[in-house]
CSV table of C-alpha atoms and ligand atoms in Angstrom, one decimal:
chain,number,residue,atom,x,y,z
A,1,MET,CA,0.0,0.0,0.0
A,2,ARG,CA,1.0,3.6,-0.4
A,3,LEU,CA,1.5,5.8,2.6
A,4,ASN,CA,1.4,9.6,2.8
A,5,LEU,CA,2.4,11.4,5.9
A,6,THR,CA,4.2,14.4,7.1
A,7,VAL,CA,7.5,13.6,8.9
A,8,ASN,CA,9.4,16.4,10.6
A,9,GLY,CA,7.6,19.0,8.6
A,10,GLU,CA,8.2,17.3,5.3
A,11,GLN,CA,5.5,15.6,3.2
A,12,ARG,CA,6.6,12.1,2.5
A,13,GLU,CA,5.3,9.3,0.4
A,14,THR,CA,6.3,5.7,0.4
A,15,ASP,CA,5.1,2.8,-1.7
A,16,GLY,CA,4.9,-0.9,-1.2
A,17,VAL,CA,4.3,-0.7,2.6
A,18,TRP,CA,3.1,-4.0,3.9
A,19,GLU,CA,-0.3,-3.6,5.8
A,20,GLY,CA,1.1,-5.2,8.9
A,21,GLU,CA,4.1,-2.9,9.2
A,22,SER,CA,4.7,-0.6,12.2
A,23,LEU,CA,5.3,3.1,11.9
A,24,LEU,CA,8.7,2.5,13.4
A,25,TYR,CA,9.6,0.2,10.5
A,26,VAL,CA,8.5,2.7,8.0
A,27,LEU,CA,10.5,5.5,9.6
A,28,ARG,CA,13.7,3.4,9.9
A,29,GLU,CA,13.6,1.2,6.8
A,30,ARG,CA,11.7,3.2,4.3
A,31,LEU,CA,12.2,6.9,5.2
A,32,GLY,CA,15.8,6.7,6.2
A,33,LEU,CA,15.2,8.0,9.8
A,34,PRO,CA,17.1,5.5,12.0
A,35,GLY,CA,17.0,7.8,15.1
A,36,SER,CA,14.0,6.0,16.6
A,37,LYS,CA,15.3,2.7,17.8
A,38,ASN,CA,13.8,-0.7,17.6
A,39,ALA,CA,14.6,-2.6,20.8
A,40,CYS,CA,11.5,-4.5,22.0
A,41,GLU,CA,8.7,-4.0,19.5
A,42,GLN,CA,6.2,-4.4,22.3
A,43,GLY,CA,5.8,-1.0,23.9
A,44,GLU,CA,8.0,-1.8,26.9
A,45,CYS,CA,11.2,0.1,26.3
A,46,GLY,CA,10.3,3.5,24.7
A,47,SER,CA,13.3,3.6,22.4
A,48,CYS,CA,10.9,4.2,19.5
A,49,SER,CA,9.1,7.2,21.0
A,50,VAL,CA,7.9,9.7,18.5
A,51,TYR,CA,5.2,12.4,18.3
A,52,LEU,CA,2.1,11.3,16.4
A,53,ASP,CA,-0.1,14.4,15.8
A,54,GLY,CA,1.6,15.9,18.8
A,55,ILE,CA,1.1,13.0,21.1
A,56,LEU,CA,3.9,10.9,22.5
A,57,VAL,CA,3.6,7.3,21.4
A,58,CYS,CA,5.6,4.2,20.8
A,59,SER,CA,5.9,4.0,17.1
A,60,CYS,CA,6.3,0.2,17.2
A,61,LEU,CA,2.7,0.1,18.4
A,62,VAL,CA,1.3,2.2,15.6
A,63,LEU,CA,0.3,0.4,12.5
A,64,ALA,CA,1.8,2.2,9.6
A,65,GLY,CA,-1.6,2.7,7.9
A,66,GLN,CA,-2.8,4.5,11.1
A,67,ALA,CA,-0.3,7.2,10.4
A,68,GLU,CA,-1.7,8.0,6.9
A,69,GLY,CA,-2.2,11.7,6.6
A,70,SER,CA,-0.8,12.4,10.1
A,71,GLU,CA,2.1,14.4,11.3
A,72,VAL,CA,5.0,12.6,12.8
A,73,VAL,CA,7.9,14.2,14.6
A,74,THR,CA,10.9,12.1,15.4
A,75,VAL,CA,14.1,12.6,17.4
A,76,GLU,CA,15.8,13.8,14.3
A,77,ALA,CA,13.7,17.0,14.4
A,78,VAL,CA,14.3,17.7,18.1
A,79,SER,CA,17.6,19.4,17.4
A,80,GLY,CA,17.1,22.5,15.3
A,81,ASP,CA,19.4,24.3,12.8
A,82,SER,CA,21.2,25.9,15.7
A,83,GLY,CA,22.5,22.6,17.0
A,84,LEU,CA,21.5,20.4,19.9
A,85,HIS,CA,18.3,21.0,21.8
A,86,PRO,CA,18.7,21.9,25.5
A,87,VAL,CA,17.4,18.5,26.4
A,88,GLN,CA,20.1,16.9,24.3
A,89,GLU,CA,22.8,19.2,25.7
A,90,ALA,CA,21.8,18.2,29.2
A,91,PHE,CA,22.1,14.5,28.3
A,92,VAL,CA,25.6,15.1,27.0
A,93,GLU,CA,26.7,17.2,29.9
A,94,ALA,CA,25.3,14.9,32.5
A,95,GLY,CA,26.9,11.8,31.0
A,96,ALA,CA,23.5,10.3,30.6
A,97,VAL,CA,24.5,8.5,27.4
A,98,GLN,CA,26.5,5.3,27.4
A,99,CYS,CA,25.7,2.9,24.5
A,100,GLY,CA,23.2,5.5,23.4
A,101,PHE,CA,20.5,3.0,22.3
A,102,CYS,CA,17.9,4.3,24.7
A,103,THR,CA,18.9,7.9,24.3
A,104,PRO,CA,16.6,9.0,21.4
A,105,GLY,CA,13.6,7.7,23.2
A,106,PHE,CA,14.6,9.4,26.5
A,107,VAL,CA,15.2,12.6,24.6
A,108,VAL,CA,11.8,12.6,23.0
A,109,ALA,CA,10.0,11.6,26.2
A,110,THR,CA,11.9,14.2,28.2
A,111,HIS,CA,11.0,16.8,25.6
A,112,ASP,CA,7.4,15.8,26.0
A,113,LEU,CA,7.5,16.0,29.7
A,114,LEU,CA,9.1,19.4,29.8
A,115,ARG,CA,6.7,20.9,27.3
A,116,ARG,CA,3.8,19.7,29.4
A,117,ASN,CA,5.4,20.4,32.8
A,118,PRO,CA,8.4,22.7,32.7
A,119,GLU,CA,9.1,22.2,36.4
A,120,PRO,CA,8.5,18.5,37.2
A,121,SER,CA,9.0,17.1,40.6
A,122,GLU,CA,11.2,14.1,41.1
A,123,ALA,CA,8.2,11.8,41.2
A,124,GLU,CA,6.7,13.3,38.0
A,125,VAL,CA,10.0,12.8,36.2
A,126,ARG,CA,10.1,9.2,37.2
A,127,GLU,CA,6.5,8.7,36.2
A,128,ALA,CA,7.0,10.4,32.8
A,129,LEU,CA,10.0,8.3,32.0
A,130,ALA,CA,8.6,5.0,33.3
A,131,GLY,CA,8.1,3.7,29.8
A,132,ASN,CA,11.7,4.2,28.8
A,133,LEU,CA,14.3,1.5,29.6
A,134,CYS,CA,18.1,2.0,29.8
A,135,ARG,CA,20.4,-1.0,30.3
A,136,CYS,CA,23.5,1.0,30.8
A,137,THR,CA,23.4,4.1,33.0
A,138,GLY,CA,21.4,3.0,36.0
A,139,TYR,CA,19.2,6.0,35.4
A,140,GLU,CA,20.8,8.4,37.9
A,141,LYS,CA,22.6,10.3,35.2
A,142,ILE,CA,19.4,10.4,33.1
A,143,LEU,CA,17.5,11.9,36.0
A,144,ASP,CA,20.3,14.3,36.4
A,145,ALA,CA,20.0,15.3,32.8
A,146,VAL,CA,16.3,15.9,33.1
A,147,ARG,CA,16.9,18.1,36.1
A,148,ARG,CA,19.5,20.1,34.2
A,149,ALA,CA,17.2,20.5,31.2
A,150,ALA,CA,14.4,21.6,33.4
A,151,ALA,CA,16.6,24.0,35.3
A,152,ARG,CA,17.6,25.6,32.1
A,153,GLY,CA,13.9,26.4,31.7
A,154,GLU,CA,14.3,26.9,28.0
A,155,ASP,CA,10.9,26.4,26.4
A,156,ALA,CA,11.3,23.5,24.2
A,157,PRO,CA,10.6,24.4,20.6
A,158,ARG,CA,8.6,21.7,18.8
B,1,MET,CA,0.1,-4.7,17.3
B,2,VAL,CA,2.6,-6.6,19.5
B,3,GLU,CA,1.2,-9.9,18.1
B,4,LEU,CA,1.8,-8.5,14.6
B,5,ASN,CA,5.3,-7.4,15.3
B,6,PHE,CA,6.1,-10.9,16.6
B,7,ALA,CA,4.5,-12.6,13.6
B,8,ARG,CA,2.1,-14.4,16.0
B,9,VAL,CA,-0.9,-13.3,14.0
B,10,ARG,CA,-1.5,-12.4,10.4
B,11,PRO,CA,-5.0,-11.1,10.3
B,12,GLU,CA,-6.8,-10.9,6.9
B,13,ALA,CA,-7.9,-7.4,7.7
B,14,VAL,CA,-7.5,-4.8,10.4
B,15,MET,CA,-9.7,-1.9,11.2
B,16,ASP,CA,-8.4,1.5,12.4
B,17,LEU,CA,-10.9,2.7,14.9
B,18,THR,CA,-8.9,5.8,15.8
B,19,ARG,CA,-10.4,7.5,12.8
B,20,VAL,CA,-13.9,7.2,14.0
B,21,PRO,CA,-14.5,10.5,15.9
B,22,GLU,CA,-17.8,9.3,17.4
B,23,LEU,CA,-15.9,6.7,19.4
B,24,ARG,CA,-13.9,9.4,21.1
B,25,GLU,CA,-16.7,11.5,22.3
B,26,TRP,CA,-18.3,11.5,25.7
B,27,GLY,CA,-21.4,13.2,27.2
B,28,THR,CA,-24.3,12.7,29.5
B,29,GLU,CA,-27.4,10.6,28.8
B,30,ASN,CA,-30.3,10.4,31.2
B,31,GLY,CA,-28.1,11.2,34.2
B,32,ARG,CA,-25.3,8.8,33.2
B,33,LEU,CA,-22.1,9.3,31.4
B,34,ARG,CA,-21.9,7.8,27.9
B,35,VAL,CA,-18.2,7.5,27.1
B,36,GLY,CA,-17.0,6.5,23.6
B,37,ALA,CA,-14.9,3.3,23.6
B,38,GLY,CA,-12.0,5.1,21.9
B,39,ILE,CA,-11.3,7.3,24.9
B,40,THR,CA,-7.6,7.0,25.9
B,41,TYR,CA,-6.4,6.6,29.5
B,42,THR,CA,-4.7,10.0,29.2
B,43,ARG,CA,-8.0,11.6,28.4
B,44,VAL,CA,-9.9,9.7,31.1
B,45,ILE,CA,-7.4,11.1,33.6
B,46,ARG,CA,-7.5,14.6,32.2
B,47,GLU,CA,-11.2,15.0,31.3
B,48,LEU,CA,-13.0,12.6,33.6
B,49,GLY,CA,-10.9,12.5,36.7
B,50,ASP,CA,-13.5,14.3,38.8
B,51,ARG,CA,-16.5,12.4,37.5
B,52,LEU,CA,-15.0,9.0,37.4
B,53,PRO,CA,-12.2,9.1,40.0
B,54,GLY,CA,-11.9,5.3,40.3
B,55,LEU,CA,-11.5,4.8,36.6
B,56,ALA,CA,-9.0,7.7,36.5
B,57,MET,CA,-7.0,6.1,39.3
B,58,ALA,CA,-6.9,2.8,37.5
B,59,SER,CA,-5.9,4.6,34.2
B,60,ARG,CA,-2.9,6.2,36.0
B,61,THR,CA,-1.6,2.7,36.7
B,62,VAL,CA,-1.7,1.6,33.1
B,63,GLY,CA,1.7,1.3,31.4
B,64,SER,CA,3.5,4.5,30.7
B,65,PRO,CA,2.6,7.9,29.2
B,66,GLN,CA,3.2,6.4,25.7
B,67,ILE,CA,0.8,3.6,26.4
B,68,ARG,CA,-1.8,5.7,28.1
B,69,ASN,CA,-1.7,8.2,25.2
B,70,ARG,CA,-2.7,5.4,22.8
B,71,GLY,CA,-4.5,2.6,24.7
B,72,THR,CA,-8.2,2.9,25.1
B,73,VAL,CA,-10.9,1.8,27.6
B,74,GLY,CA,-12.7,0.1,24.7
B,75,GLY,CA,-9.5,-1.9,23.9
B,76,ASN,CA,-9.3,-2.9,27.6
B,77,LEU,CA,-12.9,-4.2,27.4
B,78,GLY,CA,-12.2,-5.9,24.1
B,79,THR,CA,-9.1,-7.6,25.6
B,80,ALA,CA,-11.2,-8.8,28.5
B,81,SER,CA,-8.1,-9.7,30.5
B,82,PRO,CA,-8.7,-10.5,34.1
B,83,ALA,CA,-5.8,-8.0,34.8
B,84,GLY,CA,-7.4,-5.2,32.7
B,85,ASP,CA,-7.1,-2.2,34.9
B,86,ALA,CA,-10.2,-0.4,33.6
B,87,LEU,CA,-12.5,-3.3,34.5
B,88,PRO,CA,-12.8,-3.3,38.3
B,89,PRO,CA,-13.8,0.4,38.3
B,90,LEU,CA,-16.5,-0.3,35.7
B,91,TYR,CA,-17.7,-3.3,37.7
B,92,VAL,CA,-18.1,-1.3,41.0
B,93,SER,CA,-20.2,1.3,39.2
B,94,ASP,CA,-22.4,-1.2,37.4
B,95,ALA,CA,-21.3,0.1,34.0
B,96,GLU,CA,-23.0,-1.1,30.8
B,97,VAL,CA,-21.1,-1.8,27.6
B,98,GLU,CA,-22.8,-0.6,24.4
B,99,LEU,CA,-22.3,-2.8,21.4
B,100,ALA,CA,-23.2,-1.6,17.9
B,101,SER,CA,-23.7,-3.3,14.5
B,102,VAL,CA,-25.6,-2.6,11.4
B,103,GLU,CA,-28.5,-4.4,13.2
B,104,GLY,CA,-28.6,-1.7,15.9
B,105,THR,CA,-27.2,-1.2,19.3
B,106,ARG,CA,-27.6,-3.1,22.6
B,107,ARG,CA,-26.3,-2.6,26.1
B,108,VAL,CA,-24.9,-5.3,28.3
B,109,PRO,CA,-23.9,-5.0,32.0
B,110,VAL,CA,-20.1,-5.2,32.1
B,111,ALA,CA,-20.2,-8.3,34.3
B,112,GLU,CA,-22.1,-10.1,31.6
B,113,PHE,CA,-20.0,-8.6,28.9
B,114,VAL,CA,-16.8,-10.2,30.2
B,115,LYS,CA,-17.3,-13.9,29.8
B,116,ALA,CA,-14.0,-15.5,30.4
B,117,PRO,CA,-10.3,-14.6,29.9
B,118,LYS,CA,-10.2,-12.9,26.4
B,119,ARG,CA,-13.9,-13.8,25.8
B,120,THR,CA,-16.6,-11.2,25.6
B,121,ALA,CA,-20.3,-11.0,24.7
B,122,THR,CA,-19.4,-9.2,21.4
B,123,ASN,CA,-20.7,-10.9,18.3
B,124,PRO,CA,-18.4,-11.0,15.3
B,125,GLU,CA,-20.4,-8.3,13.5
B,126,GLU,CA,-20.4,-6.0,16.5
B,127,LEU,CA,-18.1,-3.2,17.8
B,128,ILE,CA,-17.9,-1.8,21.3
B,129,SER,CA,-19.1,1.7,20.8
B,130,ALA,CA,-19.3,3.1,24.3
B,131,PHE,CA,-19.7,2.4,28.0
B,132,LEU,CA,-22.3,3.9,30.3
B,133,VAL,CA,-21.6,4.7,33.8
B,134,PRO,CA,-23.0,6.9,36.5
B,135,GLU,CA,-20.9,9.8,37.8
B,136,ALA,CA,-19.3,9.0,41.1
B,137,GLY,CA,-21.7,9.8,44.0
B,138,GLY,CA,-19.0,9.2,46.6
B,139,PRO,CA,-15.4,8.3,47.1
B,140,GLN,CA,-13.8,5.7,44.8
B,141,GLN,CA,-10.5,3.9,45.0
B,142,TYR,CA,-8.3,1.6,42.9
B,143,ALA,CA,-5.2,-0.2,44.2
B,144,LYS,CA,-2.9,-2.5,42.2
B,145,ILE,CA,0.0,-4.7,43.2
B,146,GLY,CA,3.0,-5.1,40.9
B,147,PRO,CA,6.8,-5.3,41.2
B,148,ARG,CA,7.2,-1.7,39.9
B,149,ASN,CA,5.2,1.5,40.2
B,150,ALA,CA,4.6,1.6,36.4
B,151,MET,CA,4.6,-0.6,33.4
B,152,VAL,CA,3.3,-3.7,35.2
B,153,ILE,CA,0.5,-6.1,34.7
B,154,ALA,CA,-1.4,-6.3,37.9
B,155,VAL,CA,-0.5,-9.2,40.2
B,156,CYS,CA,-3.8,-8.4,41.7
B,157,SER,CA,-5.9,-5.3,42.1
B,158,LEU,CA,-9.0,-4.0,43.8
B,159,GLY,CA,-11.6,-1.4,42.7
B,160,LEU,CA,-13.9,0.1,45.3
B,161,ALA,CA,-16.8,2.5,45.2
B,162,VAL,CA,-18.7,4.0,48.1
B,163,HIS,CA,-22.3,4.8,46.9
B,164,PRO,CA,-23.9,7.1,49.5
B,165,GLU,CA,-26.8,7.7,47.2
B,166,ARG,CA,-27.9,4.1,47.2
B,167,LYS,CA,-26.2,3.2,50.6
B,168,GLU,CA,-23.9,0.6,49.2
B,169,VAL,CA,-20.2,-0.1,49.0
B,170,CYS,CA,-19.1,-2.1,46.0
B,171,ALA,CA,-15.8,-4.0,45.6
B,172,CYS,CA,-14.3,-5.8,42.6
B,173,ILE,CA,-11.2,-8.0,42.5
B,174,GLY,CA,-8.9,-7.8,39.5
B,175,SER,CA,-6.4,-10.4,38.3
B,176,ALA,CA,-7.4,-13.0,40.9
B,177,GLY,CA,-9.8,-15.1,38.9
B,178,PRO,CA,-10.8,-15.8,35.3
B,179,THR,CA,-12.7,-12.5,35.1
B,180,PRO,CA,-12.9,-9.5,37.5
B,181,ILE,CA,-15.0,-10.7,40.5
B,182,ARG,CA,-17.5,-8.6,42.6
B,183,ALA,CA,-17.1,-9.5,46.3
B,184,CYS,CA,-20.8,-9.7,47.0
B,185,GLU,CA,-20.6,-11.1,50.5
B,186,ALA,CA,-18.1,-8.5,51.6
B,187,GLU,CA,-20.4,-5.8,50.1
B,188,ASP,CA,-23.4,-7.2,52.0
B,189,PHE,CA,-21.5,-7.5,55.2
B,190,ILE,CA,-20.2,-3.9,55.2
B,191,ARG,CA,-23.6,-2.5,54.1
B,192,GLY,CA,-25.1,-4.2,57.1
B,193,VAL,CA,-22.5,-2.8,59.5
B,194,ILE,CA,-22.8,0.8,58.1
B,195,GLU,CA,-26.6,0.6,58.3
B,196,GLU,CA,-26.8,-0.9,61.7
B,197,GLU,CA,-24.6,1.7,63.2
B,198,GLY,CA,-26.2,4.6,61.3
B,199,LEU,CA,-22.9,5.5,59.7
B,200,TRP,CA,-24.2,6.9,56.5
B,201,GLU,CA,-25.8,9.7,58.5
B,202,SER,CA,-23.3,10.1,61.4
B,203,ARG,CA,-20.3,9.7,59.1
B,204,GLY,CA,-18.7,8.0,62.0
B,205,GLU,CA,-15.7,5.8,62.0
B,206,LEU,CA,-15.7,2.2,60.6
B,207,ALA,CA,-14.3,-0.1,63.3
B,208,GLU,CA,-11.0,-1.8,62.6
B,209,ALA,CA,-12.7,-5.1,63.1
B,210,ALA,CA,-15.3,-4.4,60.4
B,211,LEU,CA,-12.5,-3.3,57.9
B,212,GLY,CA,-10.7,-6.5,58.8
B,213,ARG,CA,-13.7,-8.7,58.2
B,214,PHE,CA,-14.4,-6.9,55.0
B,215,GLY,CA,-10.9,-7.8,53.8
B,216,GLU,CA,-11.3,-11.4,54.8
B,217,LEU,CA,-14.6,-11.7,52.9
B,218,VAL,CA,-13.0,-10.2,49.8
B,219,SER,CA,-10.1,-12.7,50.1
B,220,GLU,CA,-12.7,-15.5,50.2
B,221,ALA,CA,-14.3,-14.2,47.0
B,222,ALA,CA,-11.0,-14.5,45.0
B,223,ARG,CA,-10.5,-17.4,42.6
B,224,PRO,CA,-6.8,-16.9,41.7
B,225,ILE,CA,-4.4,-19.1,40.0
B,226,SER,CA,-0.6,-19.3,40.6
B,227,ASP,CA,1.5,-18.0,37.7
B,228,VAL,CA,4.8,-16.2,37.0
B,229,ARG,CA,3.4,-13.0,38.6
B,230,GLY,CA,2.3,-14.5,41.9
B,231,THR,CA,1.0,-17.5,43.8
B,232,ALA,CA,-2.7,-18.1,44.4
B,233,ALA,CA,-2.1,-17.8,48.2
B,234,TYR,CA,-0.3,-14.5,47.8
B,235,ARG,CA,-3.1,-13.1,45.6
B,236,THR,CA,-5.8,-14.3,48.0
B,237,HIS,CA,-4.1,-12.6,50.9
B,238,ALA,CA,-3.2,-9.4,49.0
B,239,VAL,CA,-6.7,-8.6,47.7
B,240,GLY,CA,-7.9,-8.8,51.3
B,241,VAL,CA,-5.3,-6.3,52.4
B,242,LEU,CA,-6.1,-4.0,49.4
B,243,ALA,CA,-9.8,-4.2,50.3
B,244,ARG,CA,-9.2,-3.3,53.9
B,245,ARG,CA,-7.0,-0.4,52.9
B,246,THR,CA,-9.1,1.0,50.1
B,247,LEU,CA,-12.2,0.9,52.2
B,248,GLY,CA,-10.4,2.7,55.0
B,249,TRP,CA,-9.2,5.4,52.6
B,250,ALA,CA,-12.6,5.8,50.9
B,251,TRP,CA,-14.5,5.8,54.1
B,252,ASN,CA,-12.3,8.5,55.6
B,253,GLU,CA,-12.9,10.6,52.5
B,254,TYR,CA,-16.6,10.1,53.0
B,255,ARG,CA,-16.3,11.1,56.6
B,256,GLY,CA,-14.5,14.3,55.6
B,257,GLY,CA,-17.4,15.1,53.3
B,258,ILE,CA,-17.4,15.2,49.6
C,1,LIG,C1,3.7,-2.0,27.1
C,1,LIG,C2,2.3,-2.3,27.4
C,1,LIG,C3,1.8,-2.0,28.7
C,1,LIG,C4,0.5,-2.3,29.0
C,1,LIG,N1,0.1,-2.0,30.3
C,1,LIG,C5,-1.2,-2.3,30.7
C,1,LIG,C6,-1.6,-2.1,32.0
C,1,LIG,O1,-0.9,-1.7,32.9
C,1,LIG,N2,-2.9,-2.4,32.3
C,1,LIG,C7,-3.8,-2.8,31.4
C,1,LIG,O2,-4.9,-3.0,31.7
C,1,LIG,N3,-3.4,-3.0,30.1
C,1,LIG,C8,-2.1,-2.8,29.7
C,1,LIG,N4,-1.7,-3.0,28.4
C,1,LIG,C9,-2.7,-3.6,27.5
C,1,LIG,C10,-3.4,-2.6,26.6
C,1,LIG,O3,-2.6,-1.5,26.4
C,1,LIG,C11,-4.7,-2.2,27.1
C,1,LIG,O4,-5.5,-3.3,27.3
C,1,LIG,C12,-5.4,-1.2,26.2
C,1,LIG,O5,-6.5,-0.8,26.9
C,1,LIG,C13,-5.7,-1.7,24.9
C,1,LIG,O6,-6.4,-0.7,24.2
C,1,LIG,P1,-6.2,-0.4,22.6
C,1,LIG,O7,-7.1,0.7,22.3
C,1,LIG,O8,-4.7,-0.3,22.3
C,1,LIG,O9,-6.8,-1.8,22.1
C,1,LIG,P2,-6.2,-2.7,20.9
C,1,LIG,O10,-4.9,-3.3,21.3
C,1,LIG,O11,-6.4,-2.0,19.6
C,1,LIG,O12,-7.4,-3.9,21.0
C,1,LIG,C14,-7.4,-4.8,22.0
C,1,LIG,C15,-8.5,-5.8,21.7
C,1,LIG,O13,-9.8,-5.3,21.8
C,1,LIG,C16,-10.4,-5.3,20.5
C,1,LIG,N5,-11.1,-4.0,20.4
C,1,LIG,C17,-10.5,-2.8,20.6
C,1,LIG,N6,-11.5,-1.8,20.4
C,1,LIG,C18,-12.6,-2.5,20.1
C,1,LIG,C19,-13.9,-2.0,19.8
C,1,LIG,N7,-14.3,-0.7,19.8
C,1,LIG,N8,-14.9,-2.9,19.5
C,1,LIG,C20,-14.6,-4.3,19.6
C,1,LIG,N9,-13.4,-4.7,19.8
C,1,LIG,C21,-12.4,-3.9,20.1
C,1,LIG,C22,-9.4,-5.6,19.5
C,1,LIG,O14,-9.9,-6.3,18.4
C,1,LIG,C23,-8.4,-6.4,20.3
C,1,LIG,O15,-8.8,-7.7,20.3
C,1,LIG,C24,-0.4,-2.8,28.1
C,1,LIG,C25,0.0,-3.0,26.8
C,1,LIG,C26,1.4,-2.7,26.4
C,1,LIG,C27,1.8,-3.0,25.0
C,2,LIG,S1,10.7,-0.7,20.4
C,2,LIG,FE1,8.8,0.3,20.7
C,2,LIG,S2,8.7,0.4,22.9
C,2,LIG,FE2,10.5,-0.8,22.5
C,3,LIG,S1,22.7,4.1,27.4
C,3,LIG,FE1,22.7,2.0,26.8
C,3,LIG,S2,20.6,1.5,27.0
C,3,LIG,FE2,20.7,3.5,27.9
């Protein structure tokens, strides 16, 4: 089937999509956007987090056809022309990245949290990131990065 | 979707219900709420938290923000898992499930809708279009046991609703039986105690012994199995503890006035 959707502000079309394919697969394998990671394909790890019409979702749980005509924003668009987004900078500075596989998902989920709640409490941060797994860092540095990003208070541009 | 990703199913056709705006709407109908099956947990929390506090509490325990943004109460009904977090709150409010087909619509009490694990009263040509539920007339609670604070399937759970308007307390056990189970004897017992002591009017304290007995009766109503998430004995014990605690919390809230 043919799929039309807007990805990171650009109108994209792709042909030959299998009906059972996930949005994650389309992004990575058909549209050349490997930022969103495929780790579990069952909604458990959050590495595939993207915005679908402005809502944070696991792209592995969205059937590609469901994204027809919708607007998808991936981690590739979080950083602007002027370089890294404050959330990304905070991850780098805090040393919240080891193998980096979970990082794109954490960046998008943190971005979503801070736009909803610019000054989250510790409990709110943990709750907001409960759907993102990291096998390397032990989370302390990630929490540290979120605190840094929040302290910076820069309003996250979409 | 998970089943598709893992090549466990290859359906001949799939239907995208997220494109049906009617399924996302909610409103009131003859004094009850009629909520479209396509409402997500995130929206239940945000939009219905004050009207359906028990369902909103249960929704907060589901998965992660990503899952709550996408998962729907209709999908939870359709799944009919004994561990479905939306189910006990619907049971304790005597919700009805609305099924629609080209033949028309019918409404089924939720306890009759859920037949067995993963089996519902839905006919092949029917869709779940909505659920109907009264707004909370009193305090409601939902408690869930799992190894983490998020992203867990319930080991067991309990939904509870205090209904001052009809002078009843309803309790429903989740994930400790083939379907959610209303603890009828416990409900009868506590109604008797409250009535006898005139507590609906006085808003007096519920004795520790009554809370304890209520918990015991809830435990007796459980029909759990042992599996990787927990043993039957643990579940039986734990739902009793949850029942005692949630009733204590809800009754205190009632005493404090609504
Ligand atoms: C990572 C993860 C975590 C989860 N955590 C929880 C949790 O904590 N608690 C919990 O209860 N559940 C949990 N779930 C299960 C699931 O998310 C919920 O059951 C959710 O409510 C399903 O809703 P959905 O809209 O995604 O339904 P779908 O997955 O689209 O559908 C589920 C089933 O219901 C049927 N169905 C859906 N809508 C209708 C309709 N309108 N009419 C007829 N049939 C219909 C479908 O055919 C299918 O059989 C989790 C799932 C994942 C992947
Ligand atoms: S790959 Fe989607 S949540 Fe893990
Ligand atoms: S940095 Fe390796 S999984 Fe998180």
